[in-house]
mmCIF file of C-alpha atoms in Angstrom:
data_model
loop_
_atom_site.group_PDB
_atom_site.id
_atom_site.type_symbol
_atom_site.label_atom_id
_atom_site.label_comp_id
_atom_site.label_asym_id
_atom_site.label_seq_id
_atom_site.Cartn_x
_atom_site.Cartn_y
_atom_site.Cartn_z
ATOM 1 C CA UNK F 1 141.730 155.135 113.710
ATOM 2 C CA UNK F 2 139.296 153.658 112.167
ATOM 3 C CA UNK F 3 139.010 155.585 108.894
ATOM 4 C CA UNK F 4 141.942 154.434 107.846
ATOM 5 C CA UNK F 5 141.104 151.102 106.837
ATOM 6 C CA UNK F 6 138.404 150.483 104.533
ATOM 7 C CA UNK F 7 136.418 148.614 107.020
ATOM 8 C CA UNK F 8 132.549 147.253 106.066
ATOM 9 C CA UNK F 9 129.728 149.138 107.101
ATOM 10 C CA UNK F 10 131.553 152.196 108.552
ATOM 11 C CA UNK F 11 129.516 154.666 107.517
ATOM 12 C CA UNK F 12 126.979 154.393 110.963
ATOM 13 C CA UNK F 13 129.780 153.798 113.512
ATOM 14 C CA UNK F 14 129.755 156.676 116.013
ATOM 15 C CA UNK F 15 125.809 158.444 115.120
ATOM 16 C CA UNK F 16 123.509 159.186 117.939
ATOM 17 C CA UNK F 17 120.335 156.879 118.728
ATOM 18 C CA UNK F 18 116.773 157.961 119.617
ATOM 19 C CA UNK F 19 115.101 158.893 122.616
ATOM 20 C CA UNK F 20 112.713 156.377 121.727
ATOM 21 C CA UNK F 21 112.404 153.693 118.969
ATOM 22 C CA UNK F 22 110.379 154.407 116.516
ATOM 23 C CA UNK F 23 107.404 151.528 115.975
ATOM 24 C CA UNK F 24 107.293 149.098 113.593
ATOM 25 C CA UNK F 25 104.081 149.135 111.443
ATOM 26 C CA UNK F 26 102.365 146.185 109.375
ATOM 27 C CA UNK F 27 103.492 145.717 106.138
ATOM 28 C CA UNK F 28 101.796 148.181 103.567
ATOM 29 C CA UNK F 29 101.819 146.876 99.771
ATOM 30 C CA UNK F 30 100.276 150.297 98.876
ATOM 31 C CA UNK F 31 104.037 151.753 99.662
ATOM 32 C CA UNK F 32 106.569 151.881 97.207
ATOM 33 C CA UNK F 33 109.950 151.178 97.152
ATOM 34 C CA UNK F 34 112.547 153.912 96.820
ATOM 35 C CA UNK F 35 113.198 154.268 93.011
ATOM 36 C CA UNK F 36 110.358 153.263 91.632
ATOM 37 C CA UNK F 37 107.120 154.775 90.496
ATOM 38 C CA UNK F 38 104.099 156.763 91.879
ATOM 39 C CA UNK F 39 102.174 154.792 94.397
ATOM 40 C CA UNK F 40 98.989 154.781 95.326
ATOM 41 C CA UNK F 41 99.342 156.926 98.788
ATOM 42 C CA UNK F 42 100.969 159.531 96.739
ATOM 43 C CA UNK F 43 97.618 161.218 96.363
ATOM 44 C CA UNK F 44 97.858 161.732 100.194
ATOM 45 C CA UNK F 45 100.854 161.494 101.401
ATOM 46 C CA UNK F 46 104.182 160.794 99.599
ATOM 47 C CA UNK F 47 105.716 157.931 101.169
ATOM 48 C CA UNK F 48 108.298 155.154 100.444
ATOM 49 C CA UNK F 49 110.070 152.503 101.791
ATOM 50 C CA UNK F 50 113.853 151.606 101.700
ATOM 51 C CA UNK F 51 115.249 148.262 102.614
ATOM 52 C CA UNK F 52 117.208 147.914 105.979
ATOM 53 C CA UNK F 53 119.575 145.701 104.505
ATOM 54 C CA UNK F 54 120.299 147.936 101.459
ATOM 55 C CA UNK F 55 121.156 150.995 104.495
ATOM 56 C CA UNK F 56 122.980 148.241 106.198
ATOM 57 C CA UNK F 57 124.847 147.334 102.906
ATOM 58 C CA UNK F 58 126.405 150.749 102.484
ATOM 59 C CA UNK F 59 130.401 150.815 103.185
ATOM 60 C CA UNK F 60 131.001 154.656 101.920
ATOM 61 C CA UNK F 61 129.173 157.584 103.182
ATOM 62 C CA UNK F 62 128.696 158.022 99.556
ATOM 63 C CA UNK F 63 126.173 154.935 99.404
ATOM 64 C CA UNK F 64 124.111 156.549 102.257
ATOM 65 C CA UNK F 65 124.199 159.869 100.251
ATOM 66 C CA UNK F 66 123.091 158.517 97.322
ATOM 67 C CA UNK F 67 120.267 156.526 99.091
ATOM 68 C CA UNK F 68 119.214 159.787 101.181
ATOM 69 C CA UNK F 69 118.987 161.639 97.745
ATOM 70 C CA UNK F 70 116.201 159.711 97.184
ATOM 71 C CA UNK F 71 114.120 159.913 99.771
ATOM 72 C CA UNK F 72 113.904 164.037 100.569
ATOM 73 C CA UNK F 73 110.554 164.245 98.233
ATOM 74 C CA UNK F 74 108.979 161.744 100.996
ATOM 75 C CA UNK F 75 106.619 162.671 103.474
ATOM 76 C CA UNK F 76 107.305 159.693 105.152
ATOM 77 C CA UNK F 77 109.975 156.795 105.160
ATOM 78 C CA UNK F 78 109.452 153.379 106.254
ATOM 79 C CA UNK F 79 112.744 151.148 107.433
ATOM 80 C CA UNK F 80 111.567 147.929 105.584
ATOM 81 C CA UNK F 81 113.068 145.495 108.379
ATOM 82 C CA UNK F 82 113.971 142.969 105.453
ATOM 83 C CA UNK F 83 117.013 141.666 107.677
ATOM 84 C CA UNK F 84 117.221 139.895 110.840
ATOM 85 C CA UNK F 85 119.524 138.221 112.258
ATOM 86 C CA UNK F 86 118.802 134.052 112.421
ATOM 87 C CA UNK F 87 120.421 133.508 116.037
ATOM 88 C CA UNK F 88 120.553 134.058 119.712
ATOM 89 C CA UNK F 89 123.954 135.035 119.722
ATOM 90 C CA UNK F 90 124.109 138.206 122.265
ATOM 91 C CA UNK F 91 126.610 139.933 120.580
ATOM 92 C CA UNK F 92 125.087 139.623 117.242
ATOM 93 C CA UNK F 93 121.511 141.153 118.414
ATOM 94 C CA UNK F 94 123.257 143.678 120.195
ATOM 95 C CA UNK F 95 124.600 145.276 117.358
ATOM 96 C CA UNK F 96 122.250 144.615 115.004
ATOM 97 C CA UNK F 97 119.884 146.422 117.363
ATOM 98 C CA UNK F 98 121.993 149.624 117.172
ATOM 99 C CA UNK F 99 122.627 149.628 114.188
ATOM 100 C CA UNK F 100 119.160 149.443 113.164
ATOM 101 C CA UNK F 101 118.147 152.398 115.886
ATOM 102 C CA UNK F 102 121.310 154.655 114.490
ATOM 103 C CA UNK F 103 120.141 154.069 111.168
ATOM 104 C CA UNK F 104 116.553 155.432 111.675
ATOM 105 C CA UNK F 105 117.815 157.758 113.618
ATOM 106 C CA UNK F 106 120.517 159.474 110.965
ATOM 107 C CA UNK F 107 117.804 159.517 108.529
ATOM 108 C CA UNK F 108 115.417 161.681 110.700
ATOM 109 C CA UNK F 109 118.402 163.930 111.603
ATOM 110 C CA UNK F 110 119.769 163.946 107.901
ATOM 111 C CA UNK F 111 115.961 164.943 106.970
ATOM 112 C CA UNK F 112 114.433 167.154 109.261
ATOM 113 C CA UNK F 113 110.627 167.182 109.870
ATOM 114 C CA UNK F 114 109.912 163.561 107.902
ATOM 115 C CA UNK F 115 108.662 160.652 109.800
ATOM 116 C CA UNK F 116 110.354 157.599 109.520
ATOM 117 C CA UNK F 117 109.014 154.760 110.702
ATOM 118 C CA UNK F 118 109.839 150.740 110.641
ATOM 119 C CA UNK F 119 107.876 148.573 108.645
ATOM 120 C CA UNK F 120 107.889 144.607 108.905
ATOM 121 C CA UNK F 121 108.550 142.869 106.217
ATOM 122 C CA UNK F 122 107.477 139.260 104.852
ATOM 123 C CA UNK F 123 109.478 135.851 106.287
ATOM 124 C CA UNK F 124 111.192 135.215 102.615
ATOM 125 C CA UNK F 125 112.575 138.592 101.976
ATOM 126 C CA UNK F 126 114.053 138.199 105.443
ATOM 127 C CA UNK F 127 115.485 134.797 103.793
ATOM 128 C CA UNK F 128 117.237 136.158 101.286
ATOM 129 C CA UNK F 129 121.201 136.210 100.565
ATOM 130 C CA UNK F 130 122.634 139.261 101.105
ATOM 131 C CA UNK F 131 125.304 140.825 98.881
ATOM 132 C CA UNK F 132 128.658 140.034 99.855
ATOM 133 C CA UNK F 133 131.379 142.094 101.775
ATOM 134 C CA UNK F 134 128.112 144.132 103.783
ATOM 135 C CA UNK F 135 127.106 143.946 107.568
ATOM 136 C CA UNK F 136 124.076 141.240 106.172
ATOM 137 C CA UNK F 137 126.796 139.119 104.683
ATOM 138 C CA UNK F 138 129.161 139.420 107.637
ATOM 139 C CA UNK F 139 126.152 138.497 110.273
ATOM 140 C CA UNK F 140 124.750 135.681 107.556
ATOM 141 C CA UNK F 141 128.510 133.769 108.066
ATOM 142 C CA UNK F 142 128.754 134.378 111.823
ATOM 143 C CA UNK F 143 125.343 132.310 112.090
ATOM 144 C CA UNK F 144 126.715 129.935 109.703
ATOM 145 C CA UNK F 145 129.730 129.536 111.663
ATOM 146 C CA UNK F 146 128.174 128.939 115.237
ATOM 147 C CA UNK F 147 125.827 126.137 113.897
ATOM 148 C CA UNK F 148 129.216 124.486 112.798
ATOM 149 C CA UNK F 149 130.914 124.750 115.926
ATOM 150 C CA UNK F 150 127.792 124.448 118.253
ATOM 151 C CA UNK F 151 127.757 120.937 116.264
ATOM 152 C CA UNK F 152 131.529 120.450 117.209
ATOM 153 C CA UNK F 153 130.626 120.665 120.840
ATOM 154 C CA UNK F 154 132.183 123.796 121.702
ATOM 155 C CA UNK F 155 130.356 125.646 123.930
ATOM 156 C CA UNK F 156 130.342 129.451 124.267
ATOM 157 C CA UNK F 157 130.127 132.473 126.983
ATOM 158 C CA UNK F 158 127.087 134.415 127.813
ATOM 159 C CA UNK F 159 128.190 136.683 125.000
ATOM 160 C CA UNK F 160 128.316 134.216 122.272
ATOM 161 C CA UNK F 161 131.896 133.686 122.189
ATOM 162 C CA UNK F 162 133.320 130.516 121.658
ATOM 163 C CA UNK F 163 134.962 128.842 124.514
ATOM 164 C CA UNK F 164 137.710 127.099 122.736
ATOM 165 C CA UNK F 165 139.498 124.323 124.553
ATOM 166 C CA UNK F 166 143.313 124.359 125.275
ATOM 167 C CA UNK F 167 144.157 121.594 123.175
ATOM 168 C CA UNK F 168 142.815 123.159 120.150
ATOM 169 C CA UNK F 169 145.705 125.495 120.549
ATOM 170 C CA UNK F 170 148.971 124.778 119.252
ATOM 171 C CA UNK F 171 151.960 124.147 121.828
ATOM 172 C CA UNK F 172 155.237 124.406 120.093
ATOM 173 C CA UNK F 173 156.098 128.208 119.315
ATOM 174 C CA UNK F 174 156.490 127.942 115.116
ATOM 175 C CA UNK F 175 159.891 128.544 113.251
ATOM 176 C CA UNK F 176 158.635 130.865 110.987
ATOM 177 C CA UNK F 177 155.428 133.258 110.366
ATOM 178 C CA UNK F 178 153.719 134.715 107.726
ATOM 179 C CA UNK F 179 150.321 136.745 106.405
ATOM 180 C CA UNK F 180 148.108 134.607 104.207
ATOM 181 C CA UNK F 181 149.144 136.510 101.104
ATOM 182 C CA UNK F 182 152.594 135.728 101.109
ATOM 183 C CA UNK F 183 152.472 132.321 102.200
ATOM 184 C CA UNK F 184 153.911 131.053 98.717
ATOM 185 C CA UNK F 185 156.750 133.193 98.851
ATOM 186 C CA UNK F 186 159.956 131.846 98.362
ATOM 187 C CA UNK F 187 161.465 132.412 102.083
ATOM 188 C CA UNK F 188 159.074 129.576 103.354
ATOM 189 C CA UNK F 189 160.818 126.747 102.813
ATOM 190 C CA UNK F 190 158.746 124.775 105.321
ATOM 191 C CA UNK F 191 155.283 125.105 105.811
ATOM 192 C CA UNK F 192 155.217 122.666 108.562
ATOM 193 C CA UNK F 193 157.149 124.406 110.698
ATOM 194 C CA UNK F 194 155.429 127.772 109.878
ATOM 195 C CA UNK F 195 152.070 129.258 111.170
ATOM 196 C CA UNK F 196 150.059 131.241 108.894
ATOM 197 C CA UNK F 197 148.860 134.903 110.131
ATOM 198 C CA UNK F 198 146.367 137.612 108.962
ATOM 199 C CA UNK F 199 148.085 140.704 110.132
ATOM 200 C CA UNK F 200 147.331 142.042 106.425
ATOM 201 C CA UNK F 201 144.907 144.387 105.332
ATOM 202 C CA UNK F 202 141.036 143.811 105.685
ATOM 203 C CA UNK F 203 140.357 143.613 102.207
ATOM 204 C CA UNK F 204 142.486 140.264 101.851
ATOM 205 C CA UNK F 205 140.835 138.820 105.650
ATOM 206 C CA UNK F 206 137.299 139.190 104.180
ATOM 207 C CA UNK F 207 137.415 136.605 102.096
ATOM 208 C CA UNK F 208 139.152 134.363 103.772
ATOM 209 C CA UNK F 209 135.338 134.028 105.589
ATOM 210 C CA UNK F 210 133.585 133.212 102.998
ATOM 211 C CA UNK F 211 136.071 130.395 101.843
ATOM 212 C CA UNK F 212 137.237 129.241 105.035
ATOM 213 C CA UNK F 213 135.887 125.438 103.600
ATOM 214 C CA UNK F 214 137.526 125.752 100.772
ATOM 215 C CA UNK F 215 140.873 126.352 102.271
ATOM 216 C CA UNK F 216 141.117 124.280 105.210
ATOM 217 C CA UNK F 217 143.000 121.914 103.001
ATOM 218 C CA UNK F 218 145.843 124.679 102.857
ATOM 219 C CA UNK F 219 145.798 125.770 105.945
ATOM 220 C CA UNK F 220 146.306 122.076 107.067
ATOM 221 C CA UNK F 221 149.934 122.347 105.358
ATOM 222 C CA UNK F 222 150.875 125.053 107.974
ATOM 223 C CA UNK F 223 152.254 124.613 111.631
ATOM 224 C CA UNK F 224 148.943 126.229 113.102
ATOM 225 C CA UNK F 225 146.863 129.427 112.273
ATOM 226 C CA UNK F 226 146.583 132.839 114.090
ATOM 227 C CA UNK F 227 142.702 133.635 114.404
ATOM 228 C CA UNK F 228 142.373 136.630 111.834
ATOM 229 C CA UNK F 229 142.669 140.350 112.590
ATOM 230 C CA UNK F 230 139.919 142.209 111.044
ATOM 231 C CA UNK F 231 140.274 145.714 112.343
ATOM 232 C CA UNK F 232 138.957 146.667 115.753
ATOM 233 C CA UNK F 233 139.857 150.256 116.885
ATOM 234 C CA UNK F 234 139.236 152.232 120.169
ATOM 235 C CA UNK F 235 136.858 154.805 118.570
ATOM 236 C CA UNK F 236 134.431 152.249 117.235
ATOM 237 C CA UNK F 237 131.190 151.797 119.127
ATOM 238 C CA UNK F 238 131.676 149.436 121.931
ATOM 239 C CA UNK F 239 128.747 146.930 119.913
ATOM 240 C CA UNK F 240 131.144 146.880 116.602
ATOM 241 C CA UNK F 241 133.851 145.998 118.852
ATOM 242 C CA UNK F 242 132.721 143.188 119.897
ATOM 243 C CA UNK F 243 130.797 142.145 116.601
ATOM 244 C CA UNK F 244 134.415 142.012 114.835
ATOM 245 C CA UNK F 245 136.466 140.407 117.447
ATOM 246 C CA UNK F 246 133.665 137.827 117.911
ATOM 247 C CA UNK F 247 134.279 137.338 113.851
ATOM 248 C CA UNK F 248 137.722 136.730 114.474
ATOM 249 C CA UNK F 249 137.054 134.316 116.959
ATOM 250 C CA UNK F 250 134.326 132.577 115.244
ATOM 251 C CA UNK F 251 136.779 131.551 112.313
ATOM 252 C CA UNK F 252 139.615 130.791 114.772
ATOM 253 C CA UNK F 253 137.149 128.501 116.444
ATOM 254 C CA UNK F 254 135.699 126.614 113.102
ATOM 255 C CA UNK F 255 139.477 125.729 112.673
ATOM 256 C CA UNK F 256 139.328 124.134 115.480
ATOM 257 C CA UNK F 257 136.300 122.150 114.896
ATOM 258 C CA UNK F 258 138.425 120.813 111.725
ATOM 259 C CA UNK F 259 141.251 119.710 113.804
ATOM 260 C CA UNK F 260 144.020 122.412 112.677
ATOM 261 C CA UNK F 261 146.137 123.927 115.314
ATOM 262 C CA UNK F 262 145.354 127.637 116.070
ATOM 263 C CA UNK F 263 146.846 130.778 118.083
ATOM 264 C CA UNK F 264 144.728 133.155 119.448
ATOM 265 C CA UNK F 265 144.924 136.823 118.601
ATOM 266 C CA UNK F 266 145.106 139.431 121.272
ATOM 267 C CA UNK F 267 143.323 141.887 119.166
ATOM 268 C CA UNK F 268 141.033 144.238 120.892
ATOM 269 C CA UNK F 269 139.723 147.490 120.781
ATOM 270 C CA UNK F 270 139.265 150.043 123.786
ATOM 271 C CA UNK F 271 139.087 149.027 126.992
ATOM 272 C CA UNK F 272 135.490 148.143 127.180
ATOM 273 C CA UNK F 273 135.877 144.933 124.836
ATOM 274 C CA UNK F 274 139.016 143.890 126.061
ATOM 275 C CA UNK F 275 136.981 141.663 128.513
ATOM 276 C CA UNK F 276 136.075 139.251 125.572
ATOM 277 C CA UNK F 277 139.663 138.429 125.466
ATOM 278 C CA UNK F 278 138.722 136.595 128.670
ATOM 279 C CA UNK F 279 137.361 133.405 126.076
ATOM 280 C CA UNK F 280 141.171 132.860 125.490
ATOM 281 C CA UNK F 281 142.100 129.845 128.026
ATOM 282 C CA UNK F 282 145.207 130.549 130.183
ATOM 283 C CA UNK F 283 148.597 129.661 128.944
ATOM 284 C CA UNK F 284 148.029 129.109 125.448
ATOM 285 C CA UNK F 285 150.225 130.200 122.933
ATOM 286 C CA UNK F 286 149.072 134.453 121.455
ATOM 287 C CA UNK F 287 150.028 136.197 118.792
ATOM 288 C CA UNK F 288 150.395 140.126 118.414
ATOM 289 C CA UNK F 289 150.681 142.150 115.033
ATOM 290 C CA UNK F 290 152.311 145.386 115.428
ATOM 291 C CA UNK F 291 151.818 146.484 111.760
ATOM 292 C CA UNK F 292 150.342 150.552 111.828
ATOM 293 C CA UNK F 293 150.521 150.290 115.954
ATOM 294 C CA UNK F 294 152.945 152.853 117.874
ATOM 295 C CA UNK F 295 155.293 151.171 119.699
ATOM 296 C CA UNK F 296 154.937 151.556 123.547
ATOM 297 C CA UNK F 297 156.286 155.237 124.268
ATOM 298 C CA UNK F 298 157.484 155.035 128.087
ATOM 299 C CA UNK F 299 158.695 152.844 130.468
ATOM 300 C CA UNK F 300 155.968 153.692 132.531
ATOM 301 C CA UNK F 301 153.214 152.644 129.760
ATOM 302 C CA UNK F 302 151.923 149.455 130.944
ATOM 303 C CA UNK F 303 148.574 149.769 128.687
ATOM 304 C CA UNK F 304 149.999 146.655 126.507
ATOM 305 C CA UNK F 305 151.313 144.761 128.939
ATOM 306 C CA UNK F 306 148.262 144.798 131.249
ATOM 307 C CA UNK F 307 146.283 143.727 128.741
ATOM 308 C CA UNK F 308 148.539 140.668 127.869
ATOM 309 C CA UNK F 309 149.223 139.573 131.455
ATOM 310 C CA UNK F 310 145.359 139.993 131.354
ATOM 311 C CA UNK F 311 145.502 137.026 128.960
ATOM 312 C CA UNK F 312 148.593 135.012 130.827
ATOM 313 C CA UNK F 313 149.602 133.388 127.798
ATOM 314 C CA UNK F 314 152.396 130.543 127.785
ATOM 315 C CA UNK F 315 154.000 132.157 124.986
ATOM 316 C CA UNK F 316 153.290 135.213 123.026
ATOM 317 C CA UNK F 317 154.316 135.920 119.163
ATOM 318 C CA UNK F 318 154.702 138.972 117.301
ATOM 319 C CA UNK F 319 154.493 140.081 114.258
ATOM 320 C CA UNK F 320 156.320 142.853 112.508
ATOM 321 C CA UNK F 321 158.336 146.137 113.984
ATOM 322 C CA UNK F 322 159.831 145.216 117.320
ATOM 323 C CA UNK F 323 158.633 147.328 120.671
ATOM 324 C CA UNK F 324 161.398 146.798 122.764
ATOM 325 C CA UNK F 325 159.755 148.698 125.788
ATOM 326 C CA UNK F 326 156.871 146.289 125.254
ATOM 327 C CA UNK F 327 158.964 143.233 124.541
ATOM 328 C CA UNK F 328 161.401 144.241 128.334
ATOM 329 C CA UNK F 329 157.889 144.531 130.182
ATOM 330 C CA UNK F 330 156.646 141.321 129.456
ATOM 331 C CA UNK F 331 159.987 138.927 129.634
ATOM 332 C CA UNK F 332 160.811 141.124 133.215
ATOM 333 C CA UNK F 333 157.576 139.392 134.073
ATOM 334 C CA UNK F 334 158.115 136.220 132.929
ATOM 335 C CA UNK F 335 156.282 136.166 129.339
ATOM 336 C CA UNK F 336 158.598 134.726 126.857
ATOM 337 C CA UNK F 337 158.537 136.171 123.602
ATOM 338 C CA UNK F 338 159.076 135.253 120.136
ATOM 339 C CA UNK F 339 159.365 137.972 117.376
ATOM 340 C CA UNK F 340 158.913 137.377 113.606
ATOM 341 C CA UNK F 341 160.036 140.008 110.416
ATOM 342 C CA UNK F 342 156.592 141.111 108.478
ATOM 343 C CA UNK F 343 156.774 139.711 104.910
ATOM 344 C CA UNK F 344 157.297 143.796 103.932
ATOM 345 C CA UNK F 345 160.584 143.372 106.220
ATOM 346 C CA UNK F 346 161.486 140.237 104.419
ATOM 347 C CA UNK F 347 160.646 141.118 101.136
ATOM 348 C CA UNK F 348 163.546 139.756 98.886
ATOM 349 C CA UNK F 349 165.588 138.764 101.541
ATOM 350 C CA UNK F 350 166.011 134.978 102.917
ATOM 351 C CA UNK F 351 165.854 135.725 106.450
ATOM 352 C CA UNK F 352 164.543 133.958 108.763
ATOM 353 C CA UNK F 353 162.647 135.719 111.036
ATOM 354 C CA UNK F 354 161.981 134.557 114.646
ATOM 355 C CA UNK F 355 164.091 136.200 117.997
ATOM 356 C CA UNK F 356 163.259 135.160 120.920
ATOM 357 C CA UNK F 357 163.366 137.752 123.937
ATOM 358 C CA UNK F 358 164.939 136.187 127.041
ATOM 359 C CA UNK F 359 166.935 134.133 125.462
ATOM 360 C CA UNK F 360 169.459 132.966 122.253
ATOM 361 C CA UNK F 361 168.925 135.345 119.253
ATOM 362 C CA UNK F 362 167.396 132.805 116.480
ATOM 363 C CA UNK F 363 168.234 133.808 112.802
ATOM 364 C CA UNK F 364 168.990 137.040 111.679
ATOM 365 C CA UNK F 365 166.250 140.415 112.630
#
């Protein structure tokens, strides 16, 4: 579920949108910002604005409370649309737009019988750089991310996914595999032969975004890289979905473009963005993290494996707690598999890690 992870922007995941859209009015100086002093409509009518990417920039419920606090007085509320999204990308607009709608819409819900209305907002503020680890910030690097691999001459779907080509993939299964925190530990005793994961917690993928330039020197030490695993779960909306696995994507893809050796990540959601798994070519080499998941709980629960023969990968990797129902679905029908210890498994221990299903036990598990 997704409250269990401290995920950016949750707070407007799940909230109801309007019968219609509210319209968007011409920006009115005479209207003050939320916080500051009397303005001069206040004779009138008390009004204020509040910045869409300050709503879009809360992560608790707590930020939106605070915000809301602020604006009961008001006899109307503008949506200041100080954010917009610099791209085509379909998946990008698409939940940007409902976001934006839910967010208008939760304010006229949280305070009955104001208007709130969307104001535009001048070209520079729309410029500006958003504060990091928010939906702004998030958006801001997926834009910066397709210009660099539009310029790398990958192309991408009619959803803005990247369409990477098989021989960006790797094509030798790895000896070893670990989560970007512990990659120093003292177990990996060759980073050549060992590809580098993110089936970790969110708070230690985020920034991996934001310094994916700065690192591709270290990830170049490592056998390939798993595209990351920011969390998608089956009771976000559909649009945040796709938003996040397109993120994970995006970064695996940018690798790419550098040259470095990556494994796609069969991470999806519910089974209305599973389809954007379709961007993975055939027979490449997948990875799976089973960290917080429930193993598969009958024989007769093919949920995983359909959506990994969906895939047809040559090869597929996991990572963490073995599900042996899973693991005898998929080798009955022909997918080998390679399993790998989590680094909270290995933790003090010199194991090394990988099993293969099918086929000789490697190491110890």
């Amino acid at each position: 579920m997704k409250s269990t992870y401290s995920l950016i922007g949750v707070p407007w995941d799940g909230l109801p949108l309007p019968r219609n859209a509210p319209p968007c009015l011409p920006i009115d100086p005479r209207v003050s910002e939320i916080g500051e002093g009397a303005c001069l409509l206040d004779s009138i009518r008390r009004c204020r604005f509040v910045r869409l990417s300050t709503l879009l920039s809360c992560n608790t419920q707590s930020n939106v409370d605070r915000l809301l606090s602020q604006l009961k007085a008001c006899e109307e509320i503008y949506v200041l649309l100080d954010f917009l999204p610099q791209t085509e990308n379909a998946t990008i607009m698409e939940f940007y737009e409902l976001r934006k709608l839910q967010i208008v819409q939760y304010i006229s819900d949280r305070l009955s019988g104001i208007a709130v209305l969307f104001m535009d907002s001048p070209e520079a503020l729309r410029l500006q750089t958003p504060t990091r680890l928010t939906l702004p910030w998030l958006i801001r690097i997926a834009e910066s991310y397709i210009d660099v691999i539009t310029r790398a001459g990958i192309p991408f779907d009619a959803e803005g996914f990247p369409l990477i080509p098989t021989r960006s993939y790797a094509n030798t299964i790895p000896a070893d595999m670990i989560d970007w925190p512990h990659r120093r530990a003292r177990y990996i005793s060759k980073p050549g032969n060992t590809a580098i994961c993110f089936f970790t917690k969110d708070s230690a993928i985020y920034p991996r975004f934001e310094k994916i330039f700065d690192e591709v020197g270290a990830y170049r030490n490592y056998a390939a890289v798993v595209m990351p695993d920011i969390t998608v779960t089956s009771d976000m909306d559909t649009n945040w979905q796709s938003f996040t696995m397109l993120l994970n994507h995006l970064f695996g893809a940018v690798l790419a473009a550098q040259g470095i050796k990556i494994i796609a990540n069969t991470r999806c959601g519910s089974v209305d963005s599973r389809h954007h798994l379709k961007a993975i070519p055939r027979k490449v080499l997948c990875a799976s993290g089973n960290l917080g998941c429930t193993n598969t709980a009958s024989v007769y629960d093919y949920s995983y494996a359909e959506k990994i023969l969906s895939i047809a990968p040559s090869s597929l990797l996991t990572y963490g707690k073995r599900d042996e129902i899973a693991i005898d679905q998929l080798t009955t029908m022909g997918i080998p598999i390679a399993t790998y210890l989590d680094s909270h498994a290995r933790k003090n221990t010199e194991i090394r890690p990988r099993r293969t299903s099918g086929g000789p036990r490697i190491g110890a598990a």
